[in-house]
Amino acid sequence: MHDGKNGTGNDGPPATEDEPPGATFRTELRRAVTPRATILLCGVLLLEIAFVVSFIGAFHSPRPRDLAVAVVAPGQAQAGLIDELNALPGEPLAARAAEGASEARAMVLDRRADAALLAGPGPDRLLVASAGGPAAVQSLQAVFEKTGGGDVVVTDLRPPHPADGRGLSSFYLVLGVVIGGYLASAALSASYGARPANPHLTVVRLLALAALSVVSGLAGVIVVDPVFHALPGHFGALWGIATLITFAAAAAGMAFQVLLGTPGIALSVLVFVVLGNPSAGGVYPSTLLPPFWSAIGQALPNGAGVTLVRNYAYFGGHGTSAAWWVLAAWAAGGVLISCLASFRRPPAADLLP
């Protein structure tokens, strides 16, 4: 029996013996790759290219720029040494005076300076804290070697924990919870639509994401502390930080989807992966990144999160006020935009399939 369809049971036009070779393939191609699918594939291609450009652009040629150095030297020699360091080609250092060795040491440990140079009788001493980023310490050593200061004695005031390798555990923890945050919002979108049917459902989704963030933060900190002992001794603080990072990414991802629909997921990938990861200060600190990535890094949840985790794990939470504000702004902004956009949607558009 025939049911009005072609012999294959498909809804498309029936194949005939008069069709030229390849006509059936073209028909099936149009069915398999719709115009909407073509647009999505082009979007994926653009994200892929942006990913390669962003990571290679950030990491292909790291160079020190304005590394903060506290300088201690006797008498009038201090001002001359500071001027000499600040006049180096390419401006790799931003030298400033410290009253004495104790203040210089404190400046390194509370993150007001990346290093401290103690000049005087005998070999000069360079105080560093490689837990803040081993790449920055290596760059500082290279700078002093080029300036003829190869005999500088380097003292590491705060090295990474033995299980923290090259000090990258902070970055990997933040990377994991950020991915978890925006994927959680994408999962809700895939299950129930990118735009919640009404403001009530928006609030319910945000509460679900908040609960997930608490669990996500706990799981991440269990991995880096009791399991691998990479960042031990700060369980409660890191749990709170990881929870906030997860929720900031989740709430922002939901806001993107409420505003844009499915393309909001692509925007999340652009912000948190393509731009956020290379600029976060994990592999290279912002002082070694090109200007664009250095400028945006601490304004995104990735960079702010790395600063919070690293500075609480190693530096007593010093130098974190801006990072707290950034994460709070992303979390609160995501909640506010999601709710306002839901309230402003007309009722006819609120119907779920």
GROMACS .gro file of C-alpha atoms in nm:
model
  353
    1MET     CA    1   0.000   0.000   0.000
    2HIS     CA    2   0.105   0.356  -0.063
    3ASP     CA    3   0.045   0.630   0.193
    4GLY     CA    4   0.110   0.931  -0.027
    5LYS     CA    5   0.485   0.924   0.042
    6ASN     CA    6   0.760   0.799  -0.177
    7GLY     CA    7   0.858   0.437  -0.180
    8THR     CA    8   1.117   0.485   0.096
    9GLY     CA    9   0.861   0.615   0.346
   10ASN     CA   10   1.025   0.961   0.359
   11ASP     CA   11   0.831   1.284   0.330
   12GLY     CA   12   1.053   1.438   0.060
   13PRO     CA   13   0.993   1.438  -0.315
   14PRO     CA   14   0.994   1.090  -0.470
   15ALA     CA   15   1.301   0.984  -0.659
   16THR     CA   16   1.237   0.916  -1.026
   17GLU     CA   17   1.434   0.743  -1.293
   18ASP     CA   18   1.468   1.078  -1.474
   19GLU     CA   19   1.664   1.244  -1.187
   20PRO     CA   20   2.021   1.325  -1.288
   21PRO     CA   21   2.304   1.150  -1.100
   22GLY     CA   22   2.359   1.307  -0.759
   23ALA     CA   23   2.009   1.453  -0.732
   24THR     CA   24   1.911   1.208  -0.458
   25PHE     CA   25   2.227   1.291  -0.261
   26ARG     CA   26   2.154   1.664  -0.285
   27THR     CA   27   1.800   1.602  -0.161
   28GLU     CA   28   1.924   1.403   0.137
   29LEU     CA   29   2.193   1.664   0.209
   30ARG     CA   30   1.928   1.937   0.226
   31ARG     CA   31   1.730   1.724   0.470
   32ALA     CA   32   2.032   1.635   0.685
   33VAL     CA   33   2.194   1.980   0.694
   34THR     CA   34   1.919   2.237   0.726
   35PRO     CA   35   1.984   2.611   0.697
   36ARG     CA   36   1.967   2.634   1.077
   37ALA     CA   37   2.223   2.356   1.111
   38THR     CA   38   2.447   2.533   0.859
   39ILE     CA   39   2.437   2.850   1.067
   40LEU     CA   40   2.523   2.654   1.382
   41LEU     CA   41   2.813   2.481   1.207
   42CYS     CA   42   2.947   2.818   1.092
   43GLY     CA   43   2.920   2.943   1.450
   44VAL     CA   44   3.116   2.641   1.574
   45LEU     CA   45   3.383   2.710   1.312
   46LEU     CA   46   3.412   3.072   1.425
   47LEU     CA   47   3.444   2.966   1.790
   48GLU     CA   48   3.714   2.716   1.693
   49ILE     CA   49   3.913   2.982   1.511
   50ALA     CA   50   3.865   3.227   1.797
   51PHE     CA   51   3.991   2.961   2.041
   52VAL     CA   52   4.311   2.908   1.843
   53VAL     CA   53   4.368   3.281   1.795
   54SER     CA   54   4.308   3.361   2.162
   55PHE     CA   55   4.533   3.093   2.309
   56ILE     CA   56   4.817   3.139   2.061
   57GLY     CA   57   4.786   3.516   2.081
   58ALA     CA   58   4.813   3.507   2.461
   59PHE     CA   59   5.087   3.247   2.495
   60HIS     CA   60   5.302   3.264   2.181
   61SER     CA   61   5.550   3.521   2.313
   62PRO     CA   62   5.525   3.595   2.687
   63ARG     CA   63   5.724   3.904   2.786
   64PRO     CA   64   5.749   4.076   3.125
   65ARG     CA   65   5.578   4.410   3.147
   66ASP     CA   66   5.557   4.629   3.459
   67LEU     CA   67   5.655   4.355   3.704
   68ALA     CA   68   5.633   4.531   4.041
   69VAL     CA   69   5.969   4.529   4.221
   70ALA     CA   70   6.033   4.680   4.565
   71VAL     CA   71   6.387   4.819   4.585
   72VAL     CA   72   6.602   4.861   4.894
   73ALA     CA   73   6.944   5.026   4.856
   74PRO     CA   74   7.167   5.241   5.076
   75GLY     CA   75   7.136   5.620   5.066
   76GLN     CA   76   7.125   5.799   4.735
   77ALA     CA   77   7.188   5.477   4.543
   78GLN     CA   78   6.826   5.375   4.588
   79ALA     CA   79   6.678   5.647   4.366
   80GLY     CA   80   6.938   5.588   4.096
   81LEU     CA   81   6.879   5.213   4.098
   82ILE     CA   82   6.502   5.261   4.071
   83ASP     CA   83   6.545   5.496   3.774
   84GLU     CA   84   6.781   5.248   3.609
   85LEU     CA   85   6.538   4.959   3.647
   86ASN     CA   86   6.242   5.160   3.521
   87ALA     CA   87   6.440   5.269   3.216
   88LEU     CA   88   6.511   4.917   3.093
   89PRO     CA   89   6.408   4.860   2.728
   90GLY     CA   90   6.052   4.738   2.697
   91GLU     CA   91   5.968   4.848   3.052
   92PRO     CA   92   5.973   4.497   3.203
   93LEU     CA   93   5.991   4.631   3.559
   94ALA     CA   94   5.795   4.882   3.765
   95ALA     CA   95   6.039   4.953   4.048
   96ARG     CA   96   5.951   5.150   4.360
   97ALA     CA   97   6.116   5.220   4.691
   98ALA     CA   98   6.079   5.023   5.012
   99GLU     CA   99   6.194   5.152   5.350
  100GLY     CA  100   6.387   4.840   5.439
  101ALA     CA  101   6.420   4.467   5.398
  102SER     CA  102   6.126   4.395   5.629
  103GLU     CA  103   5.889   4.618   5.432
  104ALA     CA  104   6.014   4.477   5.102
  105ARG     CA  105   5.953   4.124   5.225
  106ALA     CA  106   5.602   4.218   5.340
  107MET     CA  107   5.527   4.378   5.001
  108VAL     CA  108   5.607   4.049   4.828
  109LEU     CA  109   5.399   3.840   5.065
  110ASP     CA  110   5.092   4.066   5.059
  111ARG     CA  111   5.110   4.090   4.677
  112ARG     CA  112   5.188   4.461   4.653
  113ALA     CA  113   5.504   4.358   4.467
  114ASP     CA  114   5.606   4.063   4.253
  115ALA     CA  115   5.961   4.072   4.392
  116ALA     CA  116   6.199   4.274   4.606
  117LEU     CA  117   6.558   4.367   4.524
  118LEU     CA  118   6.787   4.417   4.821
  119ALA     CA  119   7.100   4.594   4.697
  120GLY     CA  120   7.399   4.669   4.914
  121PRO     CA  121   7.733   4.540   5.024
  122GLY     CA  122   7.792   4.195   4.889
  123PRO     CA  123   7.571   4.016   4.633
  124ASP     CA  124   7.230   4.164   4.564
  125ARG     CA  125   6.935   3.960   4.687
  126LEU     CA  126   6.610   3.908   4.494
  127LEU     CA  127   6.312   3.805   4.707
  128VAL     CA  128   6.036   3.629   4.514
  129ALA     CA  129   5.724   3.420   4.580
  130SER     CA  130   5.703   3.156   4.309
  131ALA     CA  131   5.364   3.036   4.439
  132GLY     CA  132   5.225   3.349   4.275
  133GLY     CA  133   5.344   3.228   3.937
  134PRO     CA  134   5.675   3.055   3.859
  135ALA     CA  135   5.681   3.205   3.509
  136ALA     CA  136   5.703   3.556   3.654
  137VAL     CA  137   6.000   3.455   3.871
  138GLN     CA  138   6.179   3.307   3.572
  139SER     CA  139   6.117   3.626   3.376
  140LEU     CA  140   6.258   3.837   3.660
  141GLN     CA  141   6.572   3.625   3.671
  142ALA     CA  142   6.612   3.659   3.295
  143VAL     CA  143   6.575   4.038   3.317
  144PHE     CA  144   6.849   4.068   3.581
  145GLU     CA  145   7.078   3.836   3.389
  146LYS     CA  146   7.045   4.058   3.081
  147THR     CA  147   7.123   4.370   3.285
  148GLY     CA  148   7.448   4.222   3.416
  149GLY     CA  149   7.302   4.117   3.748
  150GLY     CA  150   7.366   3.748   3.702
  151ASP     CA  151   7.518   3.723   4.051
  152VAL     CA  152   7.185   3.809   4.219
  153VAL     CA  153   7.099   3.561   4.492
  154VAL     CA  154   6.734   3.452   4.460
  155THR     CA  155   6.537   3.373   4.776
  156ASP     CA  156   6.194   3.216   4.733
  157LEU     CA  157   5.978   3.337   5.021
  158ARG     CA  158   5.670   3.135   4.925
  159PRO     CA  159   5.722   2.839   4.689
  160PRO     CA  160   5.427   2.623   4.579
  161HIS     CA  161   5.335   2.323   4.789
  162PRO     CA  162   5.526   2.009   4.684
  163ALA     CA  163   5.204   1.855   4.547
  164ASP     CA  164   5.117   2.173   4.356
  165GLY     CA  165   5.376   2.116   4.085
  166ARG     CA  166   5.432   2.445   3.904
  167GLY     CA  167   5.168   2.627   4.104
  168LEU     CA  168   4.892   2.551   3.855
  169SER     CA  169   4.645   2.379   4.088
  170SER     CA  170   4.465   2.710   4.150
  171PHE     CA  171   4.413   2.755   3.777
  172TYR     CA  172   4.290   2.399   3.724
  173LEU     CA  173   4.045   2.422   4.013
  174VAL     CA  174   3.899   2.743   3.870
  175LEU     CA  175   3.895   2.599   3.518
  176GLY     CA  176   3.694   2.300   3.638
  177VAL     CA  177   3.432   2.488   3.836
  178VAL     CA  178   3.386   2.755   3.566
  179ILE     CA  179   3.323   2.484   3.307
  180GLY     CA  180   3.084   2.316   3.548
  181GLY     CA  181   2.895   2.640   3.601
  182TYR     CA  182   2.825   2.732   3.243
  183LEU     CA  183   2.763   2.369   3.140
  184ALA     CA  184   2.504   2.341   3.417
  185SER     CA  185   2.312   2.636   3.274
  186ALA     CA  186   2.346   2.484   2.927
  187ALA     CA  187   2.214   2.149   3.053
  188LEU     CA  188   1.901   2.317   3.192
  189SER     CA  189   1.861   2.493   2.858
  190ALA     CA  190   1.889   2.166   2.665
  191SER     CA  191   1.631   2.000   2.889
  192TYR     CA  192   1.369   2.272   2.929
  193GLY     CA  193   1.445   2.542   2.674
  194ALA     CA  194   1.692   2.829   2.681
  195ARG     CA  195   1.428   3.074   2.802
  196PRO     CA  196   1.227   2.972   3.110
  197ALA     CA  197   0.852   2.985   3.060
  198ASN     CA  198   0.793   3.245   3.333
  199PRO     CA  199   0.977   3.439   3.607
  200HIS     CA  200   0.889   3.176   3.866
  201LEU     CA  201   1.074   2.908   3.669
  202THR     CA  202   1.367   3.148   3.627
  203VAL     CA  203   1.399   3.177   4.004
  204VAL     CA  204   1.368   2.799   4.044
  205ARG     CA  205   1.644   2.744   3.791
  206LEU     CA  206   1.869   2.996   3.966
  207LEU     CA  207   1.810   2.822   4.299
  208ALA     CA  208   1.896   2.488   4.138
  209LEU     CA  209   2.217   2.638   3.999
  210ALA     CA  210   2.301   2.781   4.342
  211ALA     CA  211   2.259   2.439   4.504
  212LEU     CA  212   2.471   2.279   4.233
  213SER     CA  213   2.738   2.545   4.288
  214VAL     CA  214   2.768   2.453   4.656
  215VAL     CA  215   2.819   2.087   4.565
  216SER     CA  216   3.055   2.176   4.280
  217GLY     CA  217   3.270   2.393   4.504
  218LEU     CA  218   3.284   2.121   4.769
  219ALA     CA  219   3.382   1.852   4.518
  220GLY     CA  220   3.654   2.067   4.364
  221VAL     CA  221   3.812   2.155   4.699
  222ILE     CA  222   3.798   1.791   4.815
  223VAL     CA  223   4.008   1.705   4.508
  224VAL     CA  224   4.273   1.975   4.560
  225ASP     CA  225   4.298   1.939   4.940
  226PRO     CA  226   4.230   1.599   5.104
  227VAL     CA  227   4.272   1.393   4.785
  228PHE     CA  228   4.588   1.538   4.625
  229HIS     CA  229   4.702   1.780   4.902
  230ALA     CA  230   4.784   2.039   4.636
  231LEU     CA  231   4.630   2.334   4.826
  232PRO     CA  232   4.604   2.217   5.187
  233GLY     CA  233   4.501   2.412   5.494
  234HIS     CA  234   4.230   2.642   5.357
  235PHE     CA  235   3.935   2.409   5.299
  236GLY     CA  236   3.653   2.639   5.415
  237ALA     CA  237   3.778   2.951   5.235
  238LEU     CA  238   3.844   2.765   4.910
  239TRP     CA  239   3.503   2.596   4.928
  240GLY     CA  240   3.331   2.933   4.951
  241ILE     CA  241   3.543   3.077   4.670
  242ALA     CA  242   3.485   2.778   4.440
  243THR     CA  243   3.111   2.796   4.510
  244LEU     CA  244   3.100   3.163   4.415
  245ILE     CA  245   3.303   3.104   4.098
  246THR     CA  246   3.070   2.823   3.990
  247PHE     CA  247   2.758   3.028   4.051
  248ALA     CA  248   2.900   3.336   3.877
  249ALA     CA  249   2.960   3.131   3.562
  250ALA     CA  250   2.624   2.953   3.590
  251ALA     CA  251   2.420   3.270   3.650
  252ALA     CA  252   2.597   3.457   3.370
  253GLY     CA  253   2.549   3.161   3.135
  254MET     CA  254   2.178   3.154   3.216
  255ALA     CA  255   2.150   3.529   3.158
  256PHE     CA  256   2.310   3.489   2.815
  257GLN     CA  257   2.056   3.219   2.727
  258VAL     CA  258   1.754   3.410   2.857
  259LEU     CA  259   1.858   3.708   2.645
  260LEU     CA  260   1.972   3.528   2.329
  261GLY     CA  261   1.827   3.178   2.342
  262THR     CA  262   2.051   2.894   2.225
  263PRO     CA  263   2.324   3.131   2.090
  264GLY     CA  264   2.375   3.231   2.454
  265ILE     CA  265   2.556   2.899   2.504
  266ALA     CA  266   2.805   2.999   2.236
  267LEU     CA  267   2.852   3.334   2.410
  268SER     CA  268   2.930   3.147   2.734
  269VAL     CA  269   3.199   2.947   2.556
  270LEU     CA  270   3.342   3.266   2.407
  271VAL     CA  271   3.358   3.448   2.740
  272PHE     CA  272   3.463   3.167   2.974
  273VAL     CA  273   3.679   2.949   2.747
  274VAL     CA  274   3.805   3.147   2.450
  275LEU     CA  275   3.873   3.470   2.640
  276GLY     CA  276   3.867   3.370   3.005
  277ASN     CA  277   4.111   3.079   3.019
  278PRO     CA  278   4.419   3.225   2.845
  279SER     CA  279   4.382   3.555   3.032
  280ALA     CA  280   4.321   3.402   3.376
  281GLY     CA  281   4.683   3.424   3.494
  282GLY     CA  282   4.722   3.051   3.540
  283VAL     CA  283   4.993   2.955   3.293
  284TYR     CA  284   5.133   3.309   3.270
  285PRO     CA  285   5.046   3.597   3.506
  286SER     CA  286   4.892   3.909   3.357
  287THR     CA  287   5.230   4.088   3.367
  288LEU     CA  288   5.359   3.844   3.102
  289LEU     CA  289   5.054   3.853   2.872
  290PRO     CA  290   4.997   4.085   2.574
  291PRO     CA  291   4.800   4.403   2.656
  292PHE     CA  292   4.456   4.279   2.545
  293TRP     CA  293   4.462   3.959   2.753
  294SER     CA  294   4.627   4.137   3.044
  295ALA     CA  295   4.351   4.400   3.043
  296ILE     CA  296   4.053   4.163   3.038
  297GLY     CA  297   4.189   3.886   3.261
  298GLN     CA  298   4.096   4.016   3.604
  299ALA     CA  299   3.758   4.142   3.481
  300LEU     CA  300   3.639   3.788   3.401
  301PRO     CA  301   3.541   3.515   3.651
  302ASN     CA  302   3.838   3.301   3.545
  303GLY     CA  303   4.105   3.557   3.630
  304ALA     CA  304   3.932   3.683   3.943
  305GLY     CA  305   3.885   3.323   4.057
  306VAL     CA  306   4.251   3.232   4.009
  307THR     CA  307   4.354   3.539   4.208
  308LEU     CA  308   4.121   3.448   4.494
  309VAL     CA  309   4.219   3.081   4.512
  310ARG     CA  310   4.593   3.145   4.478
  311ASN     CA  311   4.607   3.434   4.722
  312TYR     CA  312   4.402   3.258   4.988
  313ALA     CA  313   4.601   2.937   4.949
  314TYR     CA  314   4.941   3.107   4.969
  315PHE     CA  315   4.920   3.472   5.074
  316GLY     CA  316   4.660   3.496   5.348
  317GLY     CA  317   4.396   3.648   5.120
  318HIS     CA  318   4.593   3.967   5.050
  319GLY     CA  319   4.524   4.155   4.728
  320THR     CA  320   4.181   4.004   4.666
  321SER     CA  321   3.930   4.286   4.715
  322ALA     CA  322   3.895   4.360   4.342
  323ALA     CA  323   3.854   3.990   4.263
  324TRP     CA  324   3.571   3.958   4.517
  325TRP     CA  325   3.388   4.251   4.357
  326VAL     CA  326   3.432   4.108   4.007
  327LEU     CA  327   3.288   3.767   4.097
  328ALA     CA  328   3.005   3.922   4.296
  329ALA     CA  329   2.920   4.146   4.000
  330TRP     CA  330   2.905   3.852   3.758
  331ALA     CA  331   2.687   3.649   3.995
  332ALA     CA  332   2.452   3.935   4.083
  333GLY     CA  333   2.441   4.056   3.723
  334GLY     CA  334   2.349   3.710   3.597
  335VAL     CA  335   2.064   3.682   3.849
  336LEU     CA  336   1.935   4.034   3.781
  337ILE     CA  337   1.946   4.007   3.401
  338SER     CA  338   1.782   3.663   3.403
  339CYS     CA  339   1.496   3.784   3.622
  340LEU     CA  340   1.441   4.114   3.438
  341ALA     CA  341   1.449   3.948   3.097
  342SER     CA  342   1.195   3.689   3.214
  343PHE     CA  343   0.959   3.957   3.346
  344ARG     CA  344   0.980   4.155   3.023
  345ARG     CA  345   0.899   3.865   2.792
  346PRO     CA  346   0.545   3.873   2.652
  347PRO     CA  347   0.317   3.593   2.774
  348ALA     CA  348   0.277   3.446   2.426
  349ALA     CA  349   0.648   3.376   2.412
  350ASP     CA  350   0.644   3.203   2.746
  351LEU     CA  351   0.483   2.882   2.628
  352LEU     CA  352   0.708   2.579   2.643
  353PRO     CA  353   0.679   2.313   2.374
   0.00000   0.00000   0.00000
